[in-house]
Amino acid sequence: MKSGDNYDVIIIGGSYAGLAAAMSLGRSLRRVLIIDAGKPCNRQTPHSHNFITHDGDKPAAIAAAAKAEVLKYASVRYREGAVTAVTPLPGGFTVHTEVGESFESTKLVFATGLKDNMPAIPGFAACWGISVIHCPYCHGYEVRNVPTGILANGNMGYEFVKLISNWTKDLTIFTNGTPDFTEEQLSRFKKHHINIIDKPITAFNHQNGQINTISFADNSELPVTAIYARPPFTQGCELINTLGCELTESGLLKTDIFQRTTVPGVYACGDNMTMGRSVAQAVATGTMAGAFVNKDLIELFF
Ligand code: FAD
Ligand code: MG
């Protein structure tokens, strides 16, 4: 592989979604280049759950097994590093990397994930994915029935609390400021003995990412074993904006059921386009993207 090489498909992002797309495409005899910057969103989490055949494995081990399988297909190539620019060509695209290389392809797949933007609470980022978690299907079983906090507020917070009450009855809501719940929501919390603490949070105190206590502005502390939180996210790769791909109201890439974005020749799969953020969903949408890129290439040249 050298700069200037031409491919049927370039896949930007080589984690679960990108590797799944590459599997479908390699098996379709397509010349594929995967370019990956190596920063999957779950990289800090010790164990990944709820993906059959890999339940409880290390996130990196799942990706490494996938990569080894995919690279057995002779027409699939892999390059480490970030894509820094994408230029449309007549009938394709040029992709530029951070080390000044460029490659051409007929189709482009964005499997670039999302970025979780950590709140400014000291300790939050260090605990992220370890004891501060976002998804009960991924981690709820491991922290079932333990004293649990939920950093949340408003209607979304209410729905989050209701969901998590399935895994533990020992729940406290931390609003980190004025609570914003209806009378009806407050009476449900009361019925289920769920406390609300509205004091401003000053720190999550932890040891190697395992939270022990929360500190508040009034110098008090409260013990806790796990926290659920859903920090705001942004797209993992800004190049979708320069290409003009449309986003949904919630900030995900808009695709049709065949993983095509609103820009012809550009596809998306994985976290960047799906609400159901999971390895299984990344693999499912990636597999679909690969198949429909191949189908569209057949339509183009048959
Ligand atoms: P990602 O895995 O995030 O990978 C995106 C890749 O694209 C990265 O390697 C990134 O470096 C690359 N990239 C982005 N931009 C560029 C660029 N310009 N050039 C080159 N490469 C680029 N799911 C589960 O099923 N079970 C779990 O237990 C679980 N735990 C989780 C824990 C945490 C803390 C988080 C945040 C998520 C967890 N998830 C879990 C969700 C799961 O990690 C995601 O759904 C999954 O990683 C999505 O895969 P993806 O390939 O779409 O994106
Ligand atoms: Mg190979």
Coordinates of C-alpha atoms and ligand atoms in Angstrom, one line a residue:
M1 CA 0.0 0.0 0.0
K2 CA 1.4 3.4 -1.0
S3 CA 0.0 6.9 -1.1
G4 CA -2.1 7.4 -4.2
D5 CA -3.4 3.8 -4.2
N6 CA -7.0 3.3 -5.3
Y7 CA -9.6 1.3 -3.4
D8 CA -13.3 0.3 -3.9
V9 CA -14.0 1.5 -0.4
I10 CA -12.2 3.4 2.4
I11 CA -13.5 2.8 5.9
I12 CA -12.7 5.6 8.3
G13 CA -12.7 4.1 11.8
G14 CA -11.6 0.6 12.4
S15 CA -13.4 -0.4 15.6
Y16 CA -16.4 -2.8 15.9
A17 CA -18.5 -1.1 13.2
G18 CA -15.7 -0.4 10.7
L19 CA -14.3 -4.0 11.1
A20 CA -17.8 -5.5 10.6
A21 CA -18.2 -3.5 7.4
A22 CA -14.7 -4.6 6.3
M23 CA -15.7 -8.3 6.9
S24 CA -18.7 -8.0 4.6
L25 CA -16.6 -6.2 2.0
G26 CA -13.6 -8.5 2.1
R27 CA -15.9 -11.4 1.7
S28 CA -17.3 -9.6 -1.4
L29 CA -13.8 -9.5 -2.9
R30 CA -13.7 -5.7 -2.6
R31 CA -10.4 -3.7 -2.3
V32 CA -10.8 -2.1 1.1
L33 CA -8.7 0.2 3.2
I34 CA -9.5 0.7 6.8
I35 CA -7.9 3.7 8.5
D36 CA -8.2 3.9 12.3
A37 CA -7.0 6.4 14.9
G38 CA -7.3 3.8 17.7
K39 CA -9.6 5.7 20.1
P40 CA -12.8 3.6 20.6
C41 CA -15.2 5.2 23.1
N42 CA -15.2 2.2 25.5
R43 CA -11.4 2.1 25.8
Q44 CA -11.4 2.8 29.5
T45 CA -13.9 0.2 30.4
P46 CA -12.3 -3.0 31.8
H47 CA -15.0 -5.5 30.6
S48 CA -17.6 -5.3 27.8
H49 CA -20.9 -7.1 28.2
N50 CA -24.0 -8.1 26.3
F51 CA -22.4 -9.2 23.1
I52 CA -22.8 -12.9 22.7
T53 CA -19.6 -15.0 22.3
H54 CA -17.6 -12.1 23.9
D55 CA -19.6 -11.4 27.1
G56 CA -17.2 -10.0 29.7
D57 CA -14.2 -9.7 27.4
K58 CA -11.8 -6.7 27.3
P59 CA -13.0 -4.2 24.7
A60 CA -9.6 -4.3 23.0
A61 CA -9.6 -8.1 22.9
I62 CA -12.9 -8.1 21.0
A63 CA -11.5 -5.6 18.5
A64 CA -8.2 -7.4 18.1
A65 CA -10.0 -10.7 17.4
A66 CA -12.2 -9.0 14.8
K67 CA -9.2 -7.3 13.2
A68 CA -7.3 -10.6 12.9
E69 CA -10.3 -12.2 11.2
V70 CA -10.8 -9.3 8.8
L71 CA -7.2 -9.1 7.7
K72 CA -7.2 -12.7 6.6
Y73 CA -9.0 -11.5 3.5
A74 CA -6.3 -10.6 1.0
S75 CA -8.1 -7.5 -0.4
V76 CA -8.4 -5.8 3.0
R77 CA -5.7 -3.4 4.2
Y78 CA -5.4 -1.6 7.5
R79 CA -3.6 1.6 8.4
E80 CA -3.2 3.2 11.8
G81 CA -3.7 7.0 12.1
A82 CA -6.2 9.7 11.7
V83 CA -7.9 10.8 8.5
T84 CA -7.6 14.6 8.4
A85 CA -9.4 15.6 5.2
V86 CA -11.7 14.1 2.6
T87 CA -12.1 15.6 -0.9
P88 CA -14.9 14.6 -3.3
L89 CA -13.8 13.6 -6.8
P90 CA -15.9 12.8 -9.8
G91 CA -17.0 9.3 -9.0
G92 CA -15.3 9.0 -5.7
F93 CA -13.2 10.5 -2.9
T94 CA -9.6 11.3 -1.9
V95 CA -8.8 10.7 1.7
H96 CA -5.9 12.4 3.4
T97 CA -4.2 11.2 6.5
E98 CA -2.3 13.0 9.3
V99 CA 1.1 11.8 8.0
G100 CA 0.4 13.4 4.6
E101 CA -0.6 10.3 2.6
S102 CA -3.7 10.2 0.4
F103 CA -5.7 7.4 -1.0
E104 CA -8.7 7.2 -3.4
S105 CA -11.9 5.2 -3.3
T106 CA -15.2 5.0 -5.0
K107 CA -17.2 4.7 -1.7
L108 CA -16.6 5.9 1.8
V109 CA -17.8 4.5 5.1
F110 CA -17.7 6.5 8.3
A111 CA -17.5 4.2 11.3
T112 CA -16.1 7.0 13.4
G113 CA -18.2 6.7 16.6
L114 CA -19.1 9.4 19.1
K115 CA -17.1 11.5 21.6
D116 CA -18.5 11.7 25.1
N117 CA -17.8 15.1 26.5
M118 CA -16.9 14.7 30.2
P119 CA -18.5 17.2 32.7
A120 CA -16.1 19.4 34.7
I121 CA -16.5 17.4 37.9
P122 CA -13.0 16.3 39.1
G123 CA -12.8 12.5 39.1
F124 CA -15.6 12.0 36.6
A125 CA -13.4 11.3 33.6
A126 CA -11.2 8.9 35.6
C127 CA -14.2 6.9 36.7
W128 CA -15.9 6.9 33.2
G129 CA -16.6 3.3 32.1
I130 CA -15.3 1.9 35.4
S131 CA -17.7 3.0 38.1
V132 CA -19.4 5.9 36.3
I133 CA -21.5 4.1 33.7
H134 CA -24.0 5.1 31.1
C135 CA -25.8 1.9 30.1
P136 CA -27.5 -0.7 32.4
Y137 CA -27.5 -3.4 29.7
C138 CA -23.7 -3.0 29.4
H139 CA -22.8 -2.8 33.1
G140 CA -26.0 -2.9 35.3
Y141 CA -25.8 -6.6 36.2
E142 CA -22.3 -6.1 37.7
V143 CA -23.6 -3.3 40.0
R144 CA -27.0 -4.8 40.8
N145 CA -28.4 -4.1 44.3
V146 CA -25.5 -1.8 45.3
P147 CA -25.8 1.9 46.5
T148 CA -26.1 3.7 43.3
G149 CA -26.3 7.4 42.3
I150 CA -27.8 8.8 39.1
L151 CA -26.5 12.1 37.9
A152 CA -29.6 13.4 36.2
N153 CA -32.4 15.9 36.1
G154 CA -35.7 16.7 34.3
N155 CA -37.8 14.4 32.2
M156 CA -34.8 12.5 30.7
G157 CA -33.5 12.1 34.3
Y158 CA -36.8 10.7 35.4
E159 CA -36.9 8.1 32.6
F160 CA -33.3 7.2 33.4
V161 CA -34.1 6.7 37.1
K162 CA -37.1 4.6 36.3
L163 CA -35.0 2.3 34.0
I164 CA -32.2 1.9 36.6
S165 CA -34.7 1.0 39.4
N166 CA -34.8 -2.4 37.7
W167 CA -31.3 -3.2 38.8
T168 CA -31.1 -1.7 42.3
K169 CA -33.5 -0.3 44.8
D170 CA -30.8 1.7 46.6
L171 CA -31.0 4.8 44.4
T172 CA -30.1 8.4 45.0
I173 CA -30.6 11.1 42.3
F174 CA -27.9 13.8 42.2
T175 CA -29.2 16.9 40.4
N176 CA -26.1 19.0 41.0
G177 CA -28.3 22.0 41.2
T178 CA -32.1 22.8 41.3
P179 CA -34.2 19.7 40.8
D180 CA -36.6 19.9 37.8
F181 CA -39.2 17.2 38.4
T182 CA -43.1 17.3 38.2
E183 CA -45.2 16.6 41.4
E184 CA -46.1 13.3 39.8
Q185 CA -42.5 12.4 39.3
L186 CA -41.6 13.4 42.8
S187 CA -44.4 11.3 44.3
R188 CA -43.1 8.3 42.3
F189 CA -39.6 8.8 43.7
K190 CA -41.1 9.0 47.2
K191 CA -43.0 5.8 46.7
H192 CA -39.8 4.0 45.7
H193 CA -37.7 5.6 48.5
I194 CA -35.5 7.4 46.0
N195 CA -33.8 10.4 47.5
I196 CA -32.9 13.6 45.6
I197 CA -29.7 15.5 46.5
D198 CA -29.4 18.9 44.9
K199 CA -26.2 20.2 46.5
P200 CA -23.5 21.3 44.0
I201 CA -21.0 18.4 43.5
T202 CA -17.3 19.3 43.8
A203 CA -15.7 15.9 43.2
F204 CA -16.1 12.2 42.6
N205 CA -13.5 10.6 44.9
H206 CA -12.1 7.4 43.7
Q207 CA -9.3 4.8 43.6
N208 CA -8.2 3.8 40.2
G209 CA -11.6 4.8 38.8
Q210 CA -13.6 3.0 41.4
I211 CA -15.7 5.8 43.1
N212 CA -16.1 5.7 46.9
T213 CA -17.7 9.0 47.8
I214 CA -19.1 12.2 46.3
S215 CA -18.0 15.5 47.7
F216 CA -20.3 18.6 47.8
A217 CA -19.8 22.3 48.0
D218 CA -20.9 22.4 51.7
N219 CA -17.9 20.1 52.5
S220 CA -20.1 17.1 53.1
E221 CA -19.5 13.6 51.5
L222 CA -21.7 10.7 50.7
P223 CA -20.6 7.1 50.0
V224 CA -21.6 5.5 46.7
T225 CA -20.5 2.4 44.7
A226 CA -21.7 3.3 41.2
I227 CA -23.0 6.3 39.3
Y228 CA -25.0 6.4 36.2
A229 CA -24.6 9.4 33.9
R230 CA -25.1 10.3 30.3
P231 CA -22.7 13.1 29.3
P232 CA -23.5 15.0 26.1
F233 CA -21.9 13.6 23.0
T234 CA -20.6 15.0 19.7
Q235 CA -19.7 13.2 16.4
G236 CA -16.4 11.3 16.5
C237 CA -15.3 12.8 13.3
E238 CA -15.9 16.4 12.0
L239 CA -15.2 15.5 8.4
I240 CA -18.9 14.5 7.9
N241 CA -19.7 18.2 8.2
T242 CA -17.3 19.2 5.4
L243 CA -18.9 16.6 3.2
G244 CA -22.3 18.0 4.1
C245 CA -23.9 14.8 5.7
E246 CA -27.1 15.6 7.5
L247 CA -27.6 14.9 11.2
T248 CA -30.7 14.0 13.1
E249 CA -32.1 16.2 15.8
S250 CA -30.2 14.2 18.4
G251 CA -26.9 14.8 16.5
L252 CA -26.6 11.3 14.9
L253 CA -25.8 10.8 11.2
K254 CA -29.0 10.5 9.2
T255 CA -29.0 7.3 7.2
D256 CA -31.5 5.2 5.2
I257 CA -32.1 1.5 6.2
F258 CA -29.1 0.6 3.9
Q259 CA -26.7 2.8 5.9
R260 CA -26.5 5.4 3.2
T261 CA -26.0 9.0 4.5
T262 CA -27.6 11.9 2.7
V263 CA -24.4 12.4 0.6
P264 CA -24.2 10.0 -2.4
G265 CA -21.3 7.4 -2.0
V266 CA -21.0 8.1 1.7
Y267 CA -22.2 5.5 4.3
A268 CA -22.2 5.4 8.1
C269 CA -22.4 2.7 10.7
G270 CA -22.1 2.2 14.4
D271 CA -22.5 4.7 17.2
N272 CA -22.3 7.7 14.9
M273 CA -25.8 6.8 13.5
T274 CA -27.6 4.6 16.0
M275 CA -29.5 5.3 19.2
G276 CA -28.8 1.7 20.5
R277 CA -25.2 2.3 21.4
S278 CA -23.7 -1.2 21.8
V279 CA -21.0 -3.4 20.3
A280 CA -23.8 -5.7 18.9
Q281 CA -25.5 -2.7 17.2
A282 CA -22.2 -1.4 15.8
V283 CA -21.5 -4.9 14.3
A284 CA -25.0 -5.2 13.0
T285 CA -25.0 -1.8 11.2
G286 CA -21.4 -2.3 10.0
T287 CA -22.3 -5.7 8.5
M288 CA -25.3 -4.0 6.7
A289 CA -23.1 -1.1 5.5
G290 CA -20.6 -3.5 4.0
A291 CA -23.3 -5.4 2.2
F292 CA -25.0 -2.4 0.7
V293 CA -21.8 -0.7 -0.3
N294 CA -21.1 -3.9 -2.2
K295 CA -24.6 -3.9 -3.7
D296 CA -24.3 -0.3 -4.8
L297 CA -20.9 -1.0 -6.4
I298 CA -22.5 -3.9 -8.3
E299 CA -25.3 -1.6 -9.5
L300 CA -22.8 1.0 -10.6
F301 CA -20.7 -1.2 -12.8
F302 CA -22.9 -4.1 -13.9
Ligands
FAD1 P1 -16.0 3.2 18.4 O1 -15.8 1.9 19.0 O2 -16.1 4.4 19.3 O3 -14.8 3.4 17.4 C1 -14.7 4.6 16.5 C2 -13.3 4.5 15.9 O4 -13.2 5.5 14.8 C3 -12.2 4.8 16.9 O5 -11.2 3.8 16.8 C4 -11.7 6.2 16.5 O6 -10.3 6.4 16.8 C5 -11.9 6.1 14.9 N1 -11.9 7.4 14.3 C6 -12.7 8.5 14.5 N2 -12.4 9.5 13.7 C7 -11.4 9.1 12.9 C8 -10.6 9.7 11.9 N3 -10.8 11.0 11.5 N4 -9.6 9.0 11.3 C9 -9.4 7.7 11.7 N5 -10.1 7.0 12.7 C10 -11.1 7.7 13.3 N6 -21.3 -1.7 24.4 C11 -21.5 -3.0 24.7 O7 -22.1 -3.7 23.9 N7 -21.1 -3.5 25.9 C12 -20.5 -2.8 26.9 O8 -20.2 -3.3 28.0 C13 -20.2 -1.4 26.6 N8 -19.5 -0.6 27.5 C14 -19.3 0.7 27.2 C15 -18.6 1.5 28.1 C16 -18.3 2.8 27.8 C17 -17.6 3.7 28.8 C18 -18.8 3.4 26.6 C19 -18.5 4.8 26.2 C20 -19.4 2.6 25.7 C21 -19.7 1.2 25.9 N9 -20.4 0.4 25.0 C22 -20.6 -0.9 25.3 C23 -20.8 0.9 23.7 C24 -19.8 0.5 22.7 O9 -18.5 0.8 23.1 C25 -20.0 1.3 21.4 O10 -21.4 1.1 21.0 C26 -19.0 0.8 20.3 O11 -17.7 1.1 20.7 C27 -19.4 1.5 19.0 O12 -18.5 1.1 18.0 P2 -18.1 2.0 16.8 O13 -17.2 1.2 15.9 O14 -19.3 2.6 16.2 O15 -17.3 3.2 17.5
MG2 MG -5.0 -8.6 4.2

